Amino acid sequence: MSDNVIDGKVVAQEVRDRVKGEVEEFIASGGPQPGLATILVGDDPASQVYVRNKHEKSREAGMQSFNHTLPSDTTQDEIADLIVQLNEDDSVHGILLQLPVPDHLDSDPLIALIDPLKDVDGLTPTNAGLLALGKPGMVPATPSGCMDLLRAADTPLEGAEAVVIGRSILVGKPMHQLLLAANATVTQCHSRTRDLAGHCRRADVIVAAVGVPKLVKGDWVKEGATVIDVGMNRTDEGLVGDVDFDSVAPRARAITPVPGGVGQMTIAMLLVNTLEAARRQAGVAAAR
Ligand code: NAP
């Protein structure tokens, strides 16, 4: 791996090791074993793999994990009932509804039902609002992981020009808030942005969360920029990001690969959030 490639595997392993140690300390100090519950509706193969990995890694970190796999014809009310039940279950500290849900379901009201203290995906209106207000809350795992990768690469953010491509509630919007909180000057681009390449060319930091394979080209990127590629696109040539790695890497100060970059961090930060949720529910002051 060349010097400017940020190794998400290494950073994620460090985070998971840290969480494992902190879980041991938390339990030794009388805290409950943190518990993560996932709800998976239907049989989407990619979602099944993500959920399986979440359980494997949470157990490795010393947490309990509870998997609720429901048939694809499960009704909105049945899922709502399960969420209410998990909200009341003291052994569950984090609840995650795996997205996307089948078309007949509306995920927004289901997410809104999750107790904000157990909302380890940071997607409830309460946690999204807290982030927008700059107050402590649960931060979505993927953008939180991107911030750790930027730190791992010693990326200066104070006063930096940052461009976020994408404005989803899962990645783009929280990413904007986190960069703003780090005192970057943030431009948020999306599908209606005029001259996307022109915005990118000004950027010291680019975060691409789009879902379009290899959208960001080498000649869009300023020499010395840091480029974080959130994209995970399954194509004939395998898993590729939103950044054309081969043309961008030679110009970048630092860049994440796909795979082996941001994807590694998402589960690690989910574990951070689950431990944080257990601490808050136990009335222990937030650690971050
Ligand atoms: P999303 O909800 O589909 O949002 C995509 C965003 O990209 C939208 O805001 C859209 O703009 C914008 N966009 C689409 N085409 C564009 C274009 N040609 N130029 C500029 N902007 C464009 O996707 P998401 O959930 O944020 O995910 C984005 C990517 O990250 C996907 O590849 C996904 O698989 C990946 N992802 C990876 C992880 C991980 O752990 N590594 C986690 C989550 C997501 P509009 O708002 O105008 O439609």
mmCIF file of C-alpha atoms and ligand atoms in Angstrom:
data_model
loop_
_atom_site.group_PDB
_atom_site.id
_atom_site.type_symbol
_atom_site.label_atom_id
_atom_site.label_comp_id
_atom_site.label_asym_id
_atom_site.label_seq_id
_atom_site.Cartn_x
_atom_site.Cartn_y
_atom_site.Cartn_z
ATOM 1 C CA MET A 1 0.000 0.000 0.000
ATOM 2 C CA SER A 2 1.551 3.340 -0.980
ATOM 3 C CA ASP A 3 2.273 6.000 1.630
ATOM 4 C CA ASN A 4 -0.716 8.217 0.891
ATOM 5 C CA VAL A 5 -3.341 5.447 1.182
ATOM 6 C CA ILE A 6 -5.261 5.564 4.460
ATOM 7 C CA ASP A 7 -5.573 1.998 5.715
ATOM 8 C CA GLY A 8 -9.099 1.690 7.090
ATOM 9 C CA LYS A 9 -8.415 -1.852 8.268
ATOM 10 C CA VAL A 10 -5.659 -0.687 10.610
ATOM 11 C CA VAL A 11 -7.606 2.301 11.953
ATOM 12 C CA ALA A 12 -10.771 0.212 12.433
ATOM 13 C CA GLN A 13 -8.837 -2.514 14.257
ATOM 14 C CA GLU A 14 -7.413 0.126 16.627
ATOM 15 C CA VAL A 15 -10.925 1.414 17.323
ATOM 16 C CA ARG A 16 -12.295 -2.100 17.922
ATOM 17 C CA ASP A 17 -9.394 -2.963 20.251
ATOM 18 C CA ARG A 18 -9.996 0.240 22.199
ATOM 19 C CA VAL A 19 -13.735 -0.474 22.492
ATOM 20 C CA LYS A 20 -13.044 -4.034 23.654
ATOM 21 C CA GLY A 21 -10.794 -2.730 26.448
ATOM 22 C CA GLU A 22 -13.353 -0.095 27.441
ATOM 23 C CA VAL A 23 -16.174 -2.671 27.492
ATOM 24 C CA GLU A 24 -14.107 -4.806 29.901
ATOM 25 C CA GLU A 25 -13.491 -1.776 32.138
ATOM 26 C CA PHE A 26 -17.153 -0.756 32.003
ATOM 27 C CA ILE A 27 -18.335 -4.218 33.046
ATOM 28 C CA ALA A 28 -15.597 -4.496 35.713
ATOM 29 C CA SER A 29 -16.802 -1.189 37.182
ATOM 30 C CA GLY A 30 -20.326 -2.621 37.586
ATOM 31 C CA GLY A 31 -21.835 -1.581 34.265
ATOM 32 C CA PRO A 32 -24.081 -3.918 32.271
ATOM 33 C CA GLN A 33 -22.757 -5.827 29.263
ATOM 34 C CA PRO A 34 -23.574 -3.559 26.312
ATOM 35 C CA GLY A 35 -26.174 -5.114 23.988
ATOM 36 C CA LEU A 36 -26.845 -4.378 20.326
ATOM 37 C CA ALA A 37 -30.112 -5.426 18.664
ATOM 38 C CA THR A 38 -30.488 -5.423 14.897
ATOM 39 C CA ILE A 39 -33.687 -5.665 12.896
ATOM 40 C CA LEU A 40 -33.325 -7.055 9.399
ATOM 41 C CA VAL A 41 -36.446 -7.260 7.238
ATOM 42 C CA GLY A 42 -36.298 -9.455 4.140
ATOM 43 C CA ASP A 43 -33.474 -11.379 2.525
ATOM 44 C CA ASP A 44 -31.308 -8.794 0.763
ATOM 45 C CA PRO A 45 -27.930 -10.599 0.519
ATOM 46 C CA ALA A 46 -25.800 -7.460 1.084
ATOM 47 C CA SER A 47 -27.826 -6.505 4.180
ATOM 48 C CA GLN A 48 -27.485 -10.048 5.516
ATOM 49 C CA VAL A 49 -23.689 -9.795 5.226
ATOM 50 C CA TYR A 50 -23.626 -6.361 6.929
ATOM 51 C CA VAL A 51 -25.802 -7.582 9.793
ATOM 52 C CA ARG A 52 -23.768 -10.750 10.245
ATOM 53 C CA ASN A 53 -20.563 -8.671 10.445
ATOM 54 C CA LYS A 54 -22.135 -6.316 12.962
ATOM 55 C CA HIS A 55 -22.965 -9.247 15.238
ATOM 56 C CA GLU A 56 -19.576 -10.875 14.826
ATOM 57 C CA LYS A 57 -17.693 -7.681 15.649
ATOM 58 C CA SER A 58 -19.942 -6.722 18.554
ATOM 59 C CA ARG A 59 -19.408 -10.155 20.146
ATOM 60 C CA GLU A 60 -15.643 -9.864 19.597
ATOM 61 C CA ALA A 61 -15.804 -6.552 21.476
ATOM 62 C CA GLY A 62 -17.436 -8.296 24.443
ATOM 63 C CA MET A 63 -20.985 -7.130 23.753
ATOM 64 C CA GLN A 64 -24.220 -9.093 23.543
ATOM 65 C CA SER A 65 -25.950 -9.107 20.197
ATOM 66 C CA PHE A 66 -29.569 -9.815 19.394
ATOM 67 C CA ASN A 67 -30.590 -10.470 15.829
ATOM 68 C CA HIS A 68 -34.203 -10.072 14.705
ATOM 69 C CA THR A 69 -34.537 -11.304 11.134
ATOM 70 C CA LEU A 70 -38.088 -10.854 9.877
ATOM 71 C CA PRO A 71 -39.727 -12.080 6.659
ATOM 72 C CA SER A 72 -40.032 -9.573 3.815
ATOM 73 C CA ASP A 73 -43.845 -9.403 4.215
ATOM 74 C CA THR A 74 -43.615 -8.188 7.834
ATOM 75 C CA THR A 75 -45.981 -5.265 8.388
ATOM 76 C CA GLN A 76 -45.140 -1.751 9.567
ATOM 77 C CA ASP A 77 -47.082 -2.390 12.800
ATOM 78 C CA GLU A 78 -45.202 -5.601 13.563
ATOM 79 C CA ILE A 79 -41.842 -3.833 13.253
ATOM 80 C CA ALA A 80 -43.131 -0.893 15.294
ATOM 81 C CA ASP A 81 -44.176 -3.339 18.058
ATOM 82 C CA LEU A 82 -40.724 -4.929 18.036
ATOM 83 C CA ILE A 83 -39.021 -1.520 18.319
ATOM 84 C CA VAL A 84 -41.229 -0.587 21.284
ATOM 85 C CA GLN A 85 -40.369 -3.908 22.922
ATOM 86 C CA LEU A 86 -36.620 -3.374 22.359
ATOM 87 C CA ASN A 87 -36.894 0.180 23.733
ATOM 88 C CA GLU A 88 -38.163 -1.350 26.980
ATOM 89 C CA ASP A 89 -35.621 -4.187 27.141
ATOM 90 C CA ASP A 90 -32.847 -3.289 29.618
ATOM 91 C CA SER A 91 -30.380 -5.744 28.075
ATOM 92 C CA VAL A 92 -30.572 -3.853 24.757
ATOM 93 C CA HIS A 93 -28.589 -0.588 24.670
ATOM 94 C CA GLY A 94 -28.465 -0.077 20.919
ATOM 95 C CA ILE A 95 -31.162 -0.654 18.270
ATOM 96 C CA LEU A 96 -30.411 -0.651 14.575
ATOM 97 C CA LEU A 97 -32.967 -0.996 11.800
ATOM 98 C CA GLN A 98 -30.981 -2.249 8.798
ATOM 99 C CA LEU A 99 -31.675 -0.068 5.746
ATOM 100 C CA PRO A 100 -33.026 -0.225 3.127
ATOM 101 C CA VAL A 101 -36.301 -1.848 4.207
ATOM 102 C CA PRO A 102 -38.638 -3.467 1.627
ATOM 103 C CA ASP A 103 -40.709 -1.027 -0.461
ATOM 104 C CA HIS A 104 -44.017 -1.561 1.370
ATOM 105 C CA LEU A 105 -42.465 -0.200 4.584
ATOM 106 C CA ASP A 106 -41.782 3.419 5.550
ATOM 107 C CA SER A 107 -38.520 3.559 7.487
ATOM 108 C CA ASP A 108 -38.842 7.170 8.752
ATOM 109 C CA PRO A 109 -41.647 6.607 11.299
ATOM 110 C CA LEU A 110 -39.985 3.364 12.389
ATOM 111 C CA ILE A 111 -36.665 5.102 13.024
ATOM 112 C CA ALA A 112 -38.478 7.888 14.871
ATOM 113 C CA LEU A 113 -39.856 5.254 17.268
ATOM 114 C CA ILE A 114 -36.380 4.215 18.423
ATOM 115 C CA ASP A 115 -35.501 5.602 21.851
ATOM 116 C CA PRO A 116 -32.907 8.332 21.063
ATOM 117 C CA LEU A 117 -30.691 6.902 23.833
ATOM 118 C CA LYS A 118 -30.633 3.561 21.957
ATOM 119 C CA ASP A 119 -30.362 5.091 18.482
ATOM 120 C CA VAL A 120 -26.845 3.847 17.648
ATOM 121 C CA ASP A 121 -27.299 4.795 13.977
ATOM 122 C CA GLY A 122 -27.902 8.428 14.987
ATOM 123 C CA LEU A 123 -30.847 8.732 12.610
ATOM 124 C CA THR A 124 -33.716 9.725 14.892
ATOM 125 C CA PRO A 125 -34.927 13.336 14.607
ATOM 126 C CA THR A 126 -33.611 13.916 18.148
ATOM 127 C CA ASN A 127 -30.044 12.843 17.369
ATOM 128 C CA ALA A 128 -30.010 14.486 13.929
ATOM 129 C CA GLY A 129 -31.221 17.674 15.637
ATOM 130 C CA LEU A 130 -28.586 17.474 18.374
ATOM 131 C CA LEU A 131 -25.865 17.115 15.739
ATOM 132 C CA ALA A 132 -27.207 20.123 13.829
ATOM 133 C CA LEU A 133 -27.205 22.100 17.093
ATOM 134 C CA GLY A 134 -23.636 21.008 17.862
ATOM 135 C CA LYS A 135 -24.742 19.208 21.049
ATOM 136 C CA PRO A 136 -23.639 15.722 22.170
ATOM 137 C CA GLY A 137 -25.761 12.898 20.806
ATOM 138 C CA MET A 138 -25.434 9.746 18.744
ATOM 139 C CA VAL A 139 -23.561 10.466 15.513
ATOM 140 C CA PRO A 140 -24.126 8.233 12.467
ATOM 141 C CA ALA A 141 -21.346 5.666 12.250
ATOM 142 C CA THR A 142 -20.145 6.169 8.678
ATOM 143 C CA PRO A 143 -19.455 9.937 8.814
ATOM 144 C CA SER A 144 -18.048 9.515 12.295
ATOM 145 C CA GLY A 145 -15.660 6.910 10.845
ATOM 146 C CA CYS A 146 -14.696 9.340 8.058
ATOM 147 C CA MET A 147 -13.697 11.890 10.717
ATOM 148 C CA ASP A 148 -11.479 9.272 12.386
ATOM 149 C CA LEU A 149 -9.835 8.513 9.050
ATOM 150 C CA LEU A 150 -9.205 12.234 8.464
ATOM 151 C CA ARG A 151 -7.616 12.410 11.925
ATOM 152 C CA ALA A 152 -5.567 9.262 11.231
ATOM 153 C CA ALA A 153 -4.183 11.008 8.151
ATOM 154 C CA ASP A 154 -3.434 14.196 10.165
ATOM 155 C CA THR A 155 -5.633 16.199 7.819
ATOM 156 C CA PRO A 156 -5.805 19.875 8.763
ATOM 157 C CA LEU A 157 -9.504 20.802 8.945
ATOM 158 C CA GLU A 158 -9.487 24.184 10.647
ATOM 159 C CA GLY A 159 -10.306 26.717 7.927
ATOM 160 C CA ALA A 160 -9.997 24.058 5.208
ATOM 161 C CA GLU A 161 -12.251 24.021 2.137
ATOM 162 C CA ALA A 162 -14.237 20.801 2.385
ATOM 163 C CA VAL A 163 -16.585 19.488 -0.280
ATOM 164 C CA VAL A 164 -19.115 16.797 0.608
ATOM 165 C CA ILE A 165 -20.750 15.153 -2.398
ATOM 166 C CA GLY A 166 -24.117 13.720 -1.356
ATOM 167 C CA ARG A 167 -26.763 14.950 1.086
ATOM 168 C CA SER A 168 -28.325 11.790 2.498
ATOM 169 C CA ILE A 169 -29.345 11.739 6.143
ATOM 170 C CA LEU A 170 -27.129 8.676 6.615
ATOM 171 C CA VAL A 171 -23.867 10.153 5.324
ATOM 172 C CA GLY A 172 -23.823 13.503 3.490
ATOM 173 C CA LYS A 173 -25.739 15.710 5.944
ATOM 174 C CA PRO A 174 -24.081 14.462 9.152
ATOM 175 C CA MET A 175 -20.695 14.624 7.389
ATOM 176 C CA HIS A 176 -21.346 18.307 6.669
ATOM 177 C CA GLN A 177 -22.140 18.938 10.348
ATOM 178 C CA LEU A 178 -19.046 17.122 11.598
ATOM 179 C CA LEU A 179 -16.716 18.981 9.239
ATOM 180 C CA LEU A 180 -18.358 22.269 10.193
ATOM 181 C CA ALA A 181 -17.872 21.429 13.884
ATOM 182 C CA ALA A 182 -14.174 20.905 13.060
ATOM 183 C CA ASN A 183 -14.139 24.474 11.642
ATOM 184 C CA ALA A 184 -13.883 23.536 7.969
ATOM 185 C CA THR A 185 -15.694 25.656 5.382
ATOM 186 C CA VAL A 186 -18.106 23.141 3.927
ATOM 187 C CA THR A 187 -19.757 23.023 0.517
ATOM 188 C CA GLN A 188 -22.453 20.385 0.116
ATOM 189 C CA CYS A 189 -22.933 19.127 -3.433
ATOM 190 C CA HIS A 190 -25.680 16.889 -4.803
ATOM 191 C CA SER A 191 -27.284 15.750 -8.042
ATOM 192 C CA ARG A 192 -28.470 19.258 -8.948
ATOM 193 C CA THR A 193 -25.123 20.957 -8.286
ATOM 194 C CA ARG A 194 -23.834 22.921 -11.251
ATOM 195 C CA ASP A 195 -20.138 22.388 -12.002
ATOM 196 C CA LEU A 196 -19.404 19.674 -9.455
ATOM 197 C CA ALA A 197 -15.861 19.368 -10.813
ATOM 198 C CA GLY A 198 -15.281 23.103 -10.208
ATOM 199 C CA HIS A 199 -16.343 22.799 -6.548
ATOM 200 C CA CYS A 200 -14.097 19.771 -6.082
ATOM 201 C CA ARG A 201 -11.081 21.542 -7.608
ATOM 202 C CA ARG A 202 -11.179 24.145 -4.795
ATOM 203 C CA ALA A 203 -11.327 21.545 -2.047
ATOM 204 C CA ASP A 204 -8.635 20.649 0.480
ATOM 205 C CA VAL A 205 -10.867 17.767 1.582
ATOM 206 C CA ILE A 206 -13.356 15.837 -0.554
ATOM 207 C CA VAL A 207 -15.815 13.346 0.902
ATOM 208 C CA ALA A 208 -17.681 11.453 -1.818
ATOM 209 C CA ALA A 209 -20.913 9.735 -0.700
ATOM 210 C CA VAL A 210 -22.786 9.439 -3.947
ATOM 211 C CA GLY A 211 -23.293 5.890 -5.196
ATOM 212 C CA VAL A 212 -21.906 6.584 -8.690
ATOM 213 C CA PRO A 213 -18.873 4.436 -9.532
ATOM 214 C CA LYS A 214 -15.636 6.420 -10.107
ATOM 215 C CA LEU A 215 -17.457 9.762 -10.391
ATOM 216 C CA VAL A 216 -14.589 11.864 -8.990
ATOM 217 C CA LYS A 217 -11.774 12.044 -11.527
ATOM 218 C CA GLY A 218 -8.107 12.936 -11.121
ATOM 219 C CA ASP A 219 -8.450 16.305 -12.870
ATOM 220 C CA TRP A 220 -11.226 17.295 -10.379
ATOM 221 C CA VAL A 221 -8.804 17.061 -7.483
ATOM 222 C CA LYS A 222 -6.349 19.719 -6.315
ATOM 223 C CA GLU A 223 -2.769 18.517 -5.727
ATOM 224 C CA GLY A 224 -2.423 17.705 -2.033
ATOM 225 C CA ALA A 225 -6.145 17.255 -1.268
ATOM 226 C CA THR A 226 -7.365 14.529 1.068
ATOM 227 C CA VAL A 227 -10.038 12.319 -0.480
ATOM 228 C CA ILE A 228 -12.426 10.122 1.490
ATOM 229 C CA ASP A 229 -14.414 7.683 -0.622
ATOM 230 C CA VAL A 230 -17.605 6.466 1.055
ATOM 231 C CA GLY A 231 -19.020 4.855 -2.092
ATOM 232 C CA MET A 232 -19.645 1.132 -2.216
ATOM 233 C CA ASN A 233 -20.773 0.215 -5.698
ATOM 234 C CA ARG A 234 -21.057 -3.375 -6.840
ATOM 235 C CA THR A 235 -19.983 -3.501 -10.490
ATOM 236 C CA ASP A 236 -18.745 -6.115 -12.961
ATOM 237 C CA GLU A 237 -15.212 -5.317 -11.840
ATOM 238 C CA GLY A 238 -16.135 -5.849 -8.162
ATOM 239 C CA LEU A 239 -16.662 -3.356 -5.362
ATOM 240 C CA VAL A 240 -15.653 0.155 -6.457
ATOM 241 C CA GLY A 241 -15.927 3.547 -4.832
ATOM 242 C CA ASP A 242 -17.249 6.920 -5.982
ATOM 243 C CA VAL A 243 -13.684 8.039 -6.680
ATOM 244 C CA ASP A 244 -11.580 7.003 -9.657
ATOM 245 C CA PHE A 245 -8.755 5.821 -7.398
ATOM 246 C CA ASP A 246 -6.139 5.318 -10.133
ATOM 247 C CA SER A 247 -6.323 8.882 -11.455
ATOM 248 C CA VAL A 248 -6.945 10.577 -8.077
ATOM 249 C CA ALA A 249 -4.383 8.795 -5.864
ATOM 250 C CA PRO A 250 -1.285 10.295 -7.552
ATOM 251 C CA ARG A 251 -2.599 13.833 -6.832
ATOM 252 C CA ALA A 252 -3.934 13.253 -3.328
ATOM 253 C CA ARG A 253 -2.118 13.949 -0.094
ATOM 254 C CA ALA A 254 -4.135 11.065 1.362
ATOM 255 C CA ILE A 255 -6.915 8.859 0.011
ATOM 256 C CA THR A 256 -9.055 5.966 1.215
ATOM 257 C CA PRO A 257 -9.268 2.813 -0.914
ATOM 258 C CA VAL A 258 -12.418 0.824 -1.680
ATOM 259 C CA PRO A 259 -12.547 -1.749 -0.261
ATOM 260 C CA GLY A 260 -10.403 -1.316 2.849
ATOM 261 C CA GLY A 261 -11.259 2.275 3.695
ATOM 262 C CA VAL A 262 -14.471 3.793 5.067
ATOM 263 C CA GLY A 263 -16.393 0.502 4.988
ATOM 264 C CA GLN A 264 -14.091 -0.888 7.664
ATOM 265 C CA MET A 265 -14.861 2.032 9.952
ATOM 266 C CA THR A 266 -18.653 1.869 9.902
ATOM 267 C CA ILE A 267 -18.960 -1.198 12.121
ATOM 268 C CA ALA A 268 -16.130 -0.009 14.388
ATOM 269 C CA MET A 269 -17.973 3.266 15.016
ATOM 270 C CA LEU A 270 -21.230 1.382 15.575
ATOM 271 C CA LEU A 271 -19.472 -0.408 18.436
ATOM 272 C CA VAL A 272 -18.274 2.949 19.791
ATOM 273 C CA ASN A 273 -21.877 4.168 19.701
ATOM 274 C CA THR A 274 -23.239 1.038 21.385
ATOM 275 C CA LEU A 275 -20.782 1.361 24.271
ATOM 276 C CA GLU A 276 -21.587 5.070 24.515
ATOM 277 C CA ALA A 277 -25.315 4.239 24.587
ATOM 278 C CA ALA A 278 -24.769 1.702 27.400
ATOM 279 C CA ARG A 279 -22.784 4.301 29.353
ATOM 280 C CA ARG A 280 -25.472 6.941 28.971
ATOM 281 C CA GLN A 281 -28.241 4.536 29.943
ATOM 282 C CA ALA A 282 -26.197 3.584 33.004
ATOM 283 C CA GLY A 283 -25.934 7.289 33.821
ATOM 284 C CA VAL A 284 -22.186 7.445 33.196
ATOM 285 C CA ALA A 285 -21.003 10.748 31.705
ATOM 286 C CA ALA A 286 -20.401 10.648 27.971
ATOM 287 C CA ALA A 287 -16.806 9.755 27.129
ATOM 288 C CA ARG A 288 -16.672 11.860 23.981
HETATM 289 P P1 NAP B 1 -28.073 8.092 -1.234
HETATM 290 O O1 NAP B 1 -29.029 8.197 -0.115
HETATM 291 O O2 NAP B 1 -28.491 7.456 -2.516
HETATM 292 O O3 NAP B 1 -27.555 9.573 -1.542
HETATM 293 C C1 NAP B 1 -26.722 9.825 -2.651
HETATM 294 C C2 NAP B 1 -26.455 11.302 -2.725
HETATM 295 O O4 NAP B 1 -25.614 11.526 -3.857
HETATM 296 C C3 NAP B 1 -27.710 12.146 -2.934
HETATM 297 O O5 NAP B 1 -27.649 13.282 -2.101
HETATM 298 C C4 NAP B 1 -27.665 12.524 -4.410
HETATM 299 O O6 NAP B 1 -28.184 13.805 -4.684
HETATM 300 C C5 NAP B 1 -26.180 12.552 -4.666
HETATM 301 N N1 NAP B 1 -25.861 12.271 -6.071
HETATM 302 C C6 NAP B 1 -26.333 11.260 -6.837
HETATM 303 N N2 NAP B 1 -25.811 11.342 -8.071
HETATM 304 C C7 NAP B 1 -25.013 12.435 -8.097
HETATM 305 C C8 NAP B 1 -24.209 13.029 -9.076
HETATM 306 N N3 NAP B 1 -24.090 12.525 -10.303
HETATM 307 N N4 NAP B 1 -23.517 14.145 -8.751
HETATM 308 C C9 NAP B 1 -23.602 14.668 -7.507
HETATM 309 N N5 NAP B 1 -24.357 14.132 -6.503
HETATM 310 C C10 NAP B 1 -25.050 13.027 -6.821
HETATM 311 O O7 NAP B 1 -26.730 7.316 -0.796
HETATM 312 P P2 NAP B 1 -25.991 7.202 0.621
HETATM 313 O O8 NAP B 1 -26.748 6.315 1.524
HETATM 314 O O9 NAP B 1 -25.587 8.549 1.106
HETATM 315 O O10 NAP B 1 -24.699 6.402 0.146
HETATM 316 C C11 NAP B 1 -23.793 6.955 -0.793
HETATM 317 C C12 NAP B 1 -22.754 5.900 -1.163
HETATM 318 O O11 NAP B 1 -22.072 5.517 0.031
HETATM 319 C C13 NAP B 1 -23.326 4.601 -1.723
HETATM 320 O O12 NAP B 1 -22.396 4.067 -2.655
HETATM 321 C C14 NAP B 1 -23.416 3.693 -0.516
HETATM 322 O O13 NAP B 1 -23.336 2.305 -0.850
HETATM 323 C C15 NAP B 1 -22.192 4.120 0.231
HETATM 324 N N6 NAP B 1 -22.246 3.889 1.682
HETATM 325 C C16 NAP B 1 -21.170 3.295 2.224
HETATM 326 C C17 NAP B 1 -21.131 3.084 3.582
HETATM 327 C C18 NAP B 1 -19.907 2.453 4.154
HETATM 328 O O14 NAP B 1 -19.962 1.906 5.241
HETATM 329 N N7 NAP B 1 -18.766 2.551 3.451
HETATM 330 C C19 NAP B 1 -22.198 3.459 4.387
HETATM 331 C C20 NAP B 1 -23.295 4.115 3.808
HETATM 332 C C21 NAP B 1 -23.288 4.324 2.445
HETATM 333 P P3 NAP B 1 -29.757 14.186 -4.488
HETATM 334 O O15 NAP B 1 -29.932 14.382 -3.010
HETATM 335 O O16 NAP B 1 -29.914 15.439 -5.262
HETATM 336 O O17 NAP B 1 -30.542 13.024 -5.022
#
